[in-house]
Short mmCIF file of C-alpha atoms in Angstrom, two decimals:
data_model
loop_
_atom_site.label_atom_id
_atom_site.label_comp_id
_atom_site.label_asym_id
_atom_site.label_seq_id
_atom_site.Cartn_x
_atom_site.Cartn_y
_atom_site.Cartn_z
CA UNK I 1014 20.70 -7.98 27.75
CA UNK I 1015 22.81 -5.98 25.30
CA UNK I 1016 23.09 -2.18 25.86
CA UNK I 1017 20.98 -1.62 22.71
CA UNK I 1018 18.14 -3.80 23.97
CA UNK I 1019 18.31 -1.94 27.25
CA UNK I 1020 18.00 1.44 25.52
CA UNK I 1021 15.09 0.10 23.43
CA UNK I 1022 13.32 -1.15 26.55
CA UNK I 1023 13.76 2.25 28.24
CA UNK I 1024 12.40 4.04 25.18
CA UNK I 1025 9.40 1.69 25.04
CA UNK I 1026 8.59 2.50 28.66
CA UNK I 1027 8.37 6.18 27.73
CA UNK I 1028 6.25 5.34 24.67
CA UNK I 1029 3.92 3.32 26.86
CA UNK I 1030 3.50 6.15 29.41
CA UNK I 1031 3.01 8.74 26.67
CA UNK I 1032 0.30 6.72 24.91
CA UNK I 1033 -1.44 6.10 28.23
CA UNK I 1034 -1.53 9.87 28.87
CA UNK I 1035 -2.62 10.67 25.29
CA UNK I 1036 -5.45 8.14 25.56
CA UNK I 1037 -6.55 9.54 28.95
CA UNK I 1038 -6.14 13.31 28.46
CA UNK I 1039 -5.95 13.72 24.69
CA UNK I 1040 -2.88 14.19 22.51
CA UNK I 1041 -2.90 18.00 22.36
CA UNK I 1042 -3.59 18.42 26.08
CA UNK I 1043 -0.60 16.29 27.13
CA UNK I 1044 2.75 18.07 27.52
CA UNK I 1045 6.24 16.65 27.17
CA UNK I 1046 6.84 17.54 30.84
CA UNK I 1047 3.93 15.34 31.89
CA UNK I 1048 5.23 12.45 29.78
CA UNK I 1049 8.72 12.82 31.24
CA UNK I 1050 7.34 12.89 34.78
CA UNK I 1051 5.16 9.82 34.23
CA UNK I 1052 8.14 7.94 32.77
CA UNK I 1053 10.47 9.06 35.59
CA UNK I 1054 12.92 10.85 33.29
CA UNK I 1055 13.94 14.47 32.81
CA UNK I 1056 12.71 16.67 29.97
CA UNK I 1057 16.28 16.66 28.69
CA UNK I 1058 16.43 12.86 28.61
CA UNK I 1059 13.11 12.85 26.74
CA UNK I 1060 14.58 15.05 24.02
CA UNK I 1061 17.68 12.89 23.84
CA UNK I 1062 15.41 9.90 23.15
CA UNK I 1063 12.82 11.57 20.89
CA UNK I 1064 12.78 14.57 18.60
CA UNK I 1065 9.20 15.57 19.40
CA UNK I 1066 5.92 14.61 21.03
CA UNK I 1067 4.81 13.20 17.67
CA UNK I 1068 7.93 11.04 17.46
CA UNK I 1069 7.13 9.24 20.67
CA UNK I 1070 3.85 7.93 19.21
CA UNK I 1071 5.66 5.93 16.54
CA UNK I 1072 8.95 5.18 18.28
CA UNK I 1073 8.26 1.44 18.50
CA UNK I 1074 7.93 1.39 14.70
CA UNK I 1075 11.54 2.57 14.47
CA UNK I 1076 12.60 -0.36 16.60
CA UNK I 1077 10.40 -2.73 14.55
CA UNK I 1078 11.86 -1.48 11.26
CA UNK I 1079 15.40 -1.90 12.55
CA UNK I 1080 14.67 -5.44 13.68
CA UNK I 1081 13.00 -6.32 10.37
CA UNK I 1082 15.99 -4.89 8.48
CA UNK I 1083 18.43 -6.92 10.59
CA UNK I 1084 16.34 -10.07 10.18
CA UNK I 1085 16.39 -9.73 6.39
CA UNK I 1086 20.11 -8.94 6.30
CA UNK I 1087 20.77 -12.27 8.05
CA UNK I 1088 18.09 -14.30 6.21
CA UNK I 1089 19.01 -17.39 4.21
CA UNK I 1090 16.92 -19.31 1.72
CA UNK I 1091 13.90 -18.19 -0.28
CA UNK I 1092 13.61 -14.35 -0.27
CA UNK I 1093 9.78 -14.37 -0.57
CA UNK I 1094 9.61 -16.60 2.53
CA UNK I 1095 12.09 -14.33 4.32
CA UNK I 1096 9.82 -11.30 3.77
CA UNK I 1097 6.81 -13.25 5.07
CA UNK I 1098 8.77 -14.34 8.16
CA UNK I 1099 9.95 -10.77 8.79
CA UNK I 1100 6.30 -9.64 8.64
CA UNK I 1101 5.19 -12.40 11.01
CA UNK I 1102 7.95 -11.40 13.47
CA UNK I 1103 6.74 -7.77 13.38
CA UNK I 1104 3.20 -8.97 14.04
CA UNK I 1105 4.36 -11.16 16.93
CA UNK I 1106 6.13 -8.23 18.56
CA UNK I 1107 3.01 -6.07 18.21
CA UNK I 1108 1.01 -8.91 19.77
CA UNK I 1109 3.34 -8.78 22.79
CA UNK I 1110 2.80 -5.03 23.07
CA UNK I 1111 -0.87 -5.36 22.33
CA UNK I 1112 -1.98 -2.78 24.90
CA UNK I 1113 0.48 -0.24 23.53
CA UNK I 1114 -0.76 -0.82 19.95
CA UNK I 1115 -4.39 -0.58 21.06
CA UNK I 1116 -3.74 2.71 22.89
CA UNK I 1117 -1.99 4.14 19.87
CA UNK I 1118 -4.91 3.15 17.66
CA UNK I 1119 -7.30 5.13 19.88
CA UNK I 1120 -5.03 8.19 19.92
CA UNK I 1121 -4.11 8.16 16.22
CA UNK I 1122 -7.65 7.90 14.87
CA UNK I 1123 -8.54 11.13 16.72
CA UNK I 1124 -5.65 13.24 15.42
CA UNK I 1125 -5.52 13.57 11.60
CA UNK I 1126 -1.85 14.64 11.62
CA UNK I 1127 -0.93 11.44 13.50
CA UNK I 1128 -3.02 9.35 11.11
CA UNK I 1129 -1.03 10.81 8.20
CA UNK I 1130 2.25 10.16 9.95
CA UNK I 1131 1.14 6.57 10.51
CA UNK I 1132 0.40 6.05 6.81
CA UNK I 1133 3.91 7.30 6.01
CA UNK I 1134 5.43 5.05 8.69
CA UNK I 1135 3.57 1.99 7.42
CA UNK I 1136 4.80 2.71 3.92
CA UNK I 1137 8.41 2.35 5.14
CA UNK I 1138 7.88 -1.37 5.80
CA UNK I 1139 6.60 -1.86 2.26
CA UNK I 1140 9.62 0.02 0.95
CA UNK I 1141 12.04 -2.06 3.06
CA UNK I 1142 10.58 -5.32 1.73
CA UNK I 1143 10.55 -4.15 -1.89
CA UNK I 1144 14.18 -3.01 -1.67
CA UNK I 1145 15.17 -6.36 -0.13
CA UNK I 1146 13.43 -8.40 -2.85
CA UNK I 1147 14.92 -6.21 -5.59
CA UNK I 1148 18.36 -6.79 -4.15
CA UNK I 1149 17.83 -10.56 -3.79
CA UNK I 1150 15.98 -11.22 -7.04
CA UNK I 1151 17.78 -9.15 -9.62
CA UNK I 1152 16.29 -9.43 -13.07
CA UNK I 1153 12.92 -10.56 -11.73
CA UNK I 1154 9.78 -8.68 -12.74
CA UNK I 1155 9.84 -5.53 -10.65
CA UNK I 1156 6.07 -5.25 -10.86
CA UNK I 1157 5.63 -8.71 -9.33
CA UNK I 1158 7.77 -7.68 -6.34
CA UNK I 1159 5.83 -4.46 -5.87
CA UNK I 1160 2.45 -6.25 -6.02
CA UNK I 1161 3.71 -8.86 -3.56
CA UNK I 1162 4.98 -6.42 -0.94
CA UNK I 1163 1.84 -4.27 -1.26
CA UNK I 1164 -0.40 -7.29 -0.63
CA UNK I 1165 1.85 -8.59 2.17
CA UNK I 1166 1.94 -5.31 4.11
CA UNK I 1167 -1.80 -4.74 3.52
CA UNK I 1168 -2.49 -8.21 4.96
CA UNK I 1169 -0.34 -7.55 8.02
CA UNK I 1170 -1.92 -4.16 8.63
CA UNK I 1171 -5.43 -5.52 8.20
CA UNK I 1172 -4.94 -8.29 10.80
CA UNK I 1173 -3.08 -5.93 13.15
CA UNK I 1174 -5.84 -3.32 12.92
CA UNK I 1175 -8.49 -5.93 13.71
CA UNK I 1176 -6.41 -7.12 16.65
CA UNK I 1177 -5.93 -3.65 18.18
CA UNK I 1178 -9.62 -2.91 17.69
CA UNK I 1179 -10.37 -6.08 19.60
CA UNK I 1180 -12.29 -7.48 16.59
CA UNK I 1181 -10.26 -10.61 16.15
CA UNK I 1182 -7.70 -12.79 17.84
CA UNK I 1183 -5.74 -13.49 14.70
CA UNK I 1184 -2.53 -15.28 15.58
CA UNK I 1185 0.83 -15.33 13.88
CA UNK I 1186 -0.24 -18.66 12.35
CA UNK I 1187 -3.32 -17.01 10.78
CA UNK I 1188 -1.15 -14.28 9.33
CA UNK I 1189 1.33 -16.84 8.02
CA UNK I 1190 -1.35 -18.76 6.12
CA UNK I 1191 -2.81 -15.55 4.67
CA UNK I 1192 0.68 -14.56 3.49
CA UNK I 1193 1.45 -17.91 1.91
CA UNK I 1194 -1.63 -17.51 -0.32
CA UNK I 1195 -0.29 -14.28 -1.90
CA UNK I 1196 1.05 -15.01 -5.39
CA UNK I 1197 4.80 -14.79 -5.98
CA UNK I 1198 6.70 -14.50 -9.19
CA UNK I 1199 8.22 -17.96 -9.41
CA UNK I 1200 10.01 -17.48 -12.72
CA UNK I 1201 13.77 -17.73 -12.62
CA UNK I 1202 15.87 -16.55 -15.49
CA UNK I 1203 18.26 -19.48 -15.03
CA UNK I 1204 15.99 -22.51 -14.76
CA UNK I 1205 12.68 -22.52 -16.58
CA UNK I 1206 11.93 -25.92 -15.10
CA UNK I 1207 11.30 -24.20 -11.75
CA UNK I 1208 8.29 -22.45 -13.29
CA UNK I 1209 4.93 -23.06 -11.73
CA UNK I 1210 1.83 -23.64 -13.81
CA UNK I 1211 -1.37 -22.02 -12.62
CA UNK I 1212 -4.57 -23.51 -14.03
CA UNK I 1213 -7.91 -21.86 -13.40
CA UNK I 1214 -11.21 -23.50 -14.31
CA UNK I 1215 -14.84 -23.52 -13.18
CA UNK I 1216 -15.58 -25.56 -10.10
CA UNK I 1217 -18.39 -27.37 -11.90
CA UNK I 1218 -16.32 -28.55 -14.89
CA UNK I 1219 -16.24 -32.39 -14.76
CA UNK I 1220 -12.90 -33.46 -13.31
CA UNK I 1221 -12.06 -35.85 -16.19
CA UNK I 1222 -12.59 -33.00 -18.66
CA UNK I 1223 -10.27 -30.76 -16.65
CA UNK I 1224 -7.62 -33.47 -16.49
CA UNK I 1225 -7.80 -34.13 -20.20
CA UNK I 1226 -7.75 -30.47 -21.16
CA UNK I 1227 -4.76 -29.95 -18.92
CA UNK I 1228 -2.85 -32.94 -20.22
CA UNK I 1229 -3.39 -31.71 -23.77
CA UNK I 1230 -2.31 -28.14 -22.99
CA UNK I 1231 0.74 -29.29 -21.05
CA UNK I 1232 1.84 -31.58 -23.85
CA UNK I 1233 1.65 -28.60 -26.20
CA UNK I 1234 3.86 -26.66 -23.81
CA UNK I 1235 6.38 -29.47 -23.24
CA UNK L 422 -17.98 22.62 -20.99
CA UNK L 423 -19.77 22.52 -17.62
CA UNK L 424 -18.87 25.22 -15.04
CA UNK L 425 -17.16 22.57 -12.90
CA UNK L 426 -14.91 21.42 -15.73
CA UNK L 427 -14.07 25.05 -16.35
CA UNK L 428 -13.07 25.61 -12.74
CA UNK L 429 -11.01 22.40 -12.81
CA UNK L 430 -9.24 23.52 -15.99
CA UNK L 431 -8.42 26.92 -14.41
CA UNK L 432 -7.05 25.23 -11.28
CA UNK L 433 -4.92 22.87 -13.38
CA UNK L 434 -3.39 25.85 -15.18
CA UNK L 435 -2.25 27.21 -11.81
CA UNK L 436 -0.94 23.77 -10.81
CA UNK L 437 0.98 23.57 -14.05
CA UNK L 438 2.59 27.01 -13.60
CA UNK L 439 3.41 26.31 -9.96
CA UNK L 440 5.12 23.00 -10.74
CA UNK L 441 7.07 24.64 -13.56
CA UNK L 442 8.36 27.29 -11.12
CA UNK L 443 9.10 24.70 -8.38
CA UNK L 444 11.07 22.61 -10.87
CA UNK L 445 13.03 25.67 -12.11
CA UNK L 446 13.67 27.59 -8.89
CA UNK L 447 13.07 25.03 -6.15
CA UNK L 448 9.99 24.56 -3.99
CA UNK L 449 11.12 26.63 -1.00
CA UNK L 450 12.41 29.50 -3.14
CA UNK L 451 9.11 29.97 -5.01
CA UNK L 452 6.52 32.28 -3.42
CA UNK L 453 2.76 32.22 -3.79
CA UNK L 454 3.00 35.71 -5.37
CA UNK L 455 5.24 34.37 -8.11
CA UNK L 456 2.87 31.47 -8.80
CA UNK L 457 -0.12 33.84 -8.96
CA UNK L 458 1.73 36.15 -11.33
CA UNK L 459 2.80 33.31 -13.63
CA UNK L 460 -0.77 31.98 -13.72
CA UNK L 461 -2.23 35.47 -14.31
CA UNK L 462 -4.36 35.49 -11.16
CA UNK L 463 -4.34 37.52 -7.97
CA UNK L 464 -2.93 36.27 -4.67
CA UNK L 465 -6.50 36.36 -3.37
CA UNK L 466 -7.77 34.14 -6.17
CA UNK L 467 -4.90 31.73 -5.46
CA UNK L 468 -6.03 31.38 -1.86
CA UNK L 469 -9.63 30.91 -2.96
CA UNK L 470 -8.47 27.98 -5.10
CA UNK L 471 -5.85 26.47 -2.76
CA UNK L 472 -5.26 26.45 0.97
CA UNK L 473 -1.48 26.57 0.72
CA UNK L 474 1.57 26.28 -1.51
CA UNK L 475 1.74 22.59 -0.59
CA UNK L 476 -1.88 22.11 -1.66
CA UNK L 477 -1.21 23.25 -5.19
CA UNK L 478 1.31 20.43 -5.69
CA UNK L 479 -1.38 17.76 -5.28
CA UNK L 480 -4.48 19.63 -6.48
CA UNK L 481 -4.90 17.41 -9.56
CA UNK L 482 -5.14 14.38 -7.23
CA UNK L 483 -8.25 15.97 -5.68
CA UNK L 484 -9.81 16.19 -9.12
CA UNK L 485 -8.71 12.60 -9.92
CA UNK L 486 -10.18 11.28 -6.68
CA UNK L 487 -13.48 13.05 -7.32
CA UNK L 488 -13.68 11.63 -10.84
CA UNK L 489 -12.82 8.11 -9.63
CA UNK L 490 -15.49 8.38 -6.92
CA UNK L 491 -18.10 9.52 -9.46
CA UNK L 492 -17.11 6.78 -11.90
CA UNK L 493 -17.57 4.11 -9.22
CA UNK L 494 -20.89 5.59 -8.05
CA UNK L 495 -22.23 5.19 -11.60
CA UNK L 496 -20.56 1.83 -12.36
CA UNK L 497 -22.63 -1.20 -13.32
CA UNK L 498 -21.55 -4.83 -13.51
CA UNK L 499 -18.67 -6.57 -11.80
CA UNK L 500 -17.27 -4.44 -8.92
CA UNK L 501 -13.70 -5.82 -9.30
CA UNK L 502 -13.75 -4.79 -12.96
CA UNK L 503 -15.17 -1.39 -12.02
CA UNK L 504 -12.21 -0.72 -9.69
CA UNK L 505 -9.76 -1.76 -12.43
CA UNK L 506 -11.48 0.54 -14.93
CA UNK L 507 -11.46 3.44 -12.45
CA UNK L 508 -7.71 2.91 -12.00
CA UNK L 509 -7.14 2.79 -15.76
CA UNK L 510 -9.09 6.05 -16.17
CA UNK L 511 -6.90 7.73 -13.53
CA UNK L 512 -3.82 6.49 -15.36
CA UNK L 513 -5.13 7.77 -18.71
CA UNK L 514 -5.71 11.24 -17.26
CA UNK L 515 -2.19 11.29 -15.83
CA UNK L 516 -0.91 10.25 -19.26
CA UNK L 517 -2.62 13.31 -20.76
CA UNK L 518 -0.98 15.53 -18.14
CA UNK L 519 2.29 13.69 -18.43
CA UNK L 520 4.47 16.81 -18.27
CA UNK L 521 2.69 17.96 -15.13
CA UNK L 522 3.17 14.55 -13.48
CA UNK L 523 6.84 14.45 -14.51
CA UNK L 524 7.46 17.94 -13.08
CA UNK L 525 5.79 17.00 -9.83
CA UNK L 526 7.95 13.88 -9.59
CA UNK L 527 11.10 16.01 -9.83
CA UNK L 528 9.86 18.46 -7.20
CA UNK L 529 8.46 15.91 -4.76
CA UNK L 530 11.54 13.70 -4.59
CA UNK L 531 13.60 16.70 -3.43
CA UNK L 532 11.29 17.80 -0.60
CA UNK L 533 10.71 15.11 2.09
CA UNK L 534 7.57 16.84 3.40
CA UNK L 535 6.02 16.68 -0.09
CA UNK L 536 7.04 13.04 -0.45
CA UNK L 537 5.18 12.27 2.79
CA UNK L 538 2.14 14.19 1.64
CA UNK L 539 2.21 12.20 -1.60
CA UNK L 540 2.22 8.88 0.26
CA UNK L 541 -0.84 10.02 2.20
CA UNK L 542 -2.57 11.19 -0.99
CA UNK L 543 -1.89 7.92 -2.78
CA UNK L 544 -3.33 6.03 0.17
CA UNK L 545 -6.67 7.82 -0.37
CA UNK L 546 -7.18 6.00 -3.70
CA UNK L 547 -6.61 2.65 -2.00
CA UNK L 548 -9.09 3.62 0.68
CA UNK L 549 -11.70 4.74 -1.89
CA UNK L 550 -11.46 1.41 -3.74
CA UNK L 551 -11.61 -0.67 -0.56
CA UNK L 552 -14.67 1.23 0.67
CA UNK L 553 -16.38 0.75 -2.70
CA UNK L 554 -15.71 -3.00 -2.79
CA UNK L 555 -16.87 -3.40 0.82
CA UNK L 556 -20.10 -1.63 -0.05
CA UNK L 557 -20.64 -3.69 -3.22
CA UNK L 558 -19.55 -7.09 -1.93
CA UNK L 559 -21.02 -7.34 1.51
CA UNK L 560 -20.18 -10.56 3.28
CA UNK L 561 -17.14 -11.20 1.10
CA UNK L 562 -13.76 -11.80 2.73
CA UNK L 563 -12.59 -8.36 3.82
CA UNK L 564 -8.97 -9.46 3.65
CA UNK L 565 -9.36 -10.43 -0.02
CA UNK L 566 -10.65 -6.92 -0.82
CA UNK L 567 -7.80 -5.28 1.05
CA UNK L 568 -5.16 -7.41 -0.68
CA UNK L 569 -6.76 -6.69 -4.05
CA UNK L 570 -6.87 -2.90 -3.69
CA UNK L 571 -3.32 -2.83 -2.28
CA UNK L 572 -1.99 -4.75 -5.29
CA UNK L 573 -4.11 -2.71 -7.74
CA UNK L 574 -2.95 0.69 -6.47
CA UNK L 575 0.66 -0.52 -6.18
CA UNK L 576 0.49 -1.64 -9.82
CA UNK L 577 -0.90 1.70 -10.96
CA UNK L 578 1.68 3.66 -8.98
CA UNK L 579 4.51 1.52 -10.26
CA UNK L 580 3.62 2.03 -13.93
CA UNK L 581 2.89 5.73 -13.36
CA UNK L 582 6.24 6.27 -11.62
CA UNK L 583 8.06 4.57 -14.48
CA UNK L 584 6.18 6.76 -16.97
CA UNK L 585 6.98 10.04 -15.22
CA UNK L 586 10.61 9.02 -14.85
CA UNK L 587 10.66 8.41 -18.59
CA UNK L 588 11.64 4.76 -18.02
CA UNK L 589 8.74 3.21 -19.84
CA UNK L 590 5.91 3.97 -22.22
CA UNK L 591 3.41 1.74 -20.47
CA UNK L 592 -0.02 2.32 -21.95
CA UNK L 593 -3.46 1.99 -20.41
CA UNK L 594 -3.64 -1.41 -22.15
CA UNK L 595 -0.47 -2.55 -20.33
CA UNK L 596 -1.93 -1.44 -17.03
CA UNK L 597 -5.21 -3.20 -17.80
CA UNK L 598 -3.50 -6.55 -18.43
CA UNK L 599 -1.39 -6.20 -15.29
CA UNK L 600 -4.55 -5.51 -13.27
CA UNK L 601 -6.49 -8.44 -14.71
CA UNK L 602 -3.78 -10.79 -13.43
CA UNK L 603 -4.32 -9.74 -9.80
CA UNK L 604 -6.30 -12.42 -7.94
CA UNK L 605 -9.87 -11.63 -6.89
CA UNK L 606 -12.04 -13.36 -4.39
CA UNK L 607 -14.44 -15.13 -6.73
CA UNK L 608 -16.46 -16.95 -4.10
CA UNK L 609 -20.14 -16.15 -4.05
CA UNK L 610 -22.22 -17.10 -1.09
CA UNK L 611 -25.18 -17.90 -3.36
CA UNK L 612 -23.80 -20.20 -6.02
CA UNK L 613 -20.94 -22.54 -5.19
CA UNK L 614 -20.95 -23.90 -8.71
CA UNK L 615 -19.53 -20.55 -9.87
CA UNK L 616 -16.36 -21.25 -7.86
CA UNK L 617 -13.13 -21.40 -9.75
CA UNK L 618 -10.47 -23.97 -8.97
CA UNK L 619 -6.89 -22.79 -9.00
CA UNK L 620 -4.27 -25.50 -9.30
CA UNK L 621 -0.58 -24.69 -8.94
CA UNK L 622 2.13 -27.20 -9.73
CA UNK L 623 5.76 -27.26 -10.88
CA UNK L 624 6.31 -26.65 -14.57
CA UNK L 625 8.46 -29.78 -14.82
CA UNK L 626 5.92 -32.18 -13.30
CA UNK L 627 4.97 -34.68 -16.06
CA UNK L 628 1.63 -33.63 -17.52
CA UNK L 629 0.02 -37.08 -17.05
CA UNK L 630 0.96 -37.03 -13.39
CA UNK L 631 -0.60 -33.56 -13.02
CA UNK L 632 -3.77 -34.68 -14.77
CA UNK L 633 -4.09 -37.78 -12.61
CA UNK L 634 -3.39 -35.94 -9.37
CA UNK L 635 -5.97 -33.33 -10.31
CA UNK L 636 -8.61 -35.86 -11.31
CA UNK L 637 -8.15 -37.65 -7.99
CA UNK L 638 -8.33 -34.42 -5.94
CA UNK L 639 -11.36 -33.15 -7.85
CA UNK L 640 -13.20 -36.43 -7.38
CA UNK L 641 -12.59 -36.12 -3.65
CA UNK L 642 -14.07 -32.62 -3.77
CA UNK L 643 -17.07 -33.55 -5.93
#
């Protein structure tokens, strides 16, 4: 294990103990001293690892964001796929720490200030993905990127929230198929032939009529 | 003018003066007394209208959210369209107060705490739209609603941000066409024949091949 992983694991132990105490005694009623004692560290070590009691609630997000950033920096191939895979990896890590995420959910929904901090934290993922796509897909419609990352992060958060509430057992595979269905801007400035055609028509239109209409429209476009 | 509109107009005058001072002198350096003086009200009246200096920065959002909520409560017809129209109405009001929105943009991007508050405020629109669609479309895929409102609010915020930065002159009509393109969950539990088929294929696939593939797939479905 690399020194960094070790430090992350130690921090996560403190996060875990803190959330356990917050869930048991309430956020306001729990002191930093109690967290430090439960985690077997000194108050001083606590403040070397975290800036504040609030910080400890979201510390695993910092580690998640760093890992997502590193994943994207090393990613090859299609950038839209890379974002989806980064999101699935985040989800998989939260699944491993399911108890921690569930405890945080119970604490955060009772403290409005923490709920606001969570919204801000969640927004940082969206920002990371938008910045990455902008960098990778220069000249592409900026609006398409923004719509994509908004839908992608909303999908992740929706399935995660249901998981921590114990309402669903959505797996990484479920998330992956939900993400694949989100529209991407497939236009490339270089090669128009890569364009995708999207045809929408009523389910009850006779199939031969659809086929003929399409053939006629496509010939006009060709 | 109804008394409520009158009160809203008076509050917006204070907002406008406050943002002008923040933009000129800086947010931290401007006192509530200076804002009250510039707006021609007493310090006491200021604190009857706003809880804090921070509150005044986002006060027009409160009025926007109230108007959007009232619009949706009275809306008839297709709920997806109603959300889009509510978003367009918000955008049109911001366009009228363009100078105010532009001043806020300059202030907010310099004060991290205000930026965080803005993210939280923006999230309240998304939440309002999701709650409305859930109420209107019971039994519909919750994930589809969440993806829709995420993409819709991201689209609005993107065009608004570009407007206040002076980067584009996007009109309400531009926003409306961007919103119409966002996919909706069209399934109805009652009438399957209302379903739409969406076919996606490469632009360079020969049109006859597309038509034949489609006809074959549709016959399988029929």
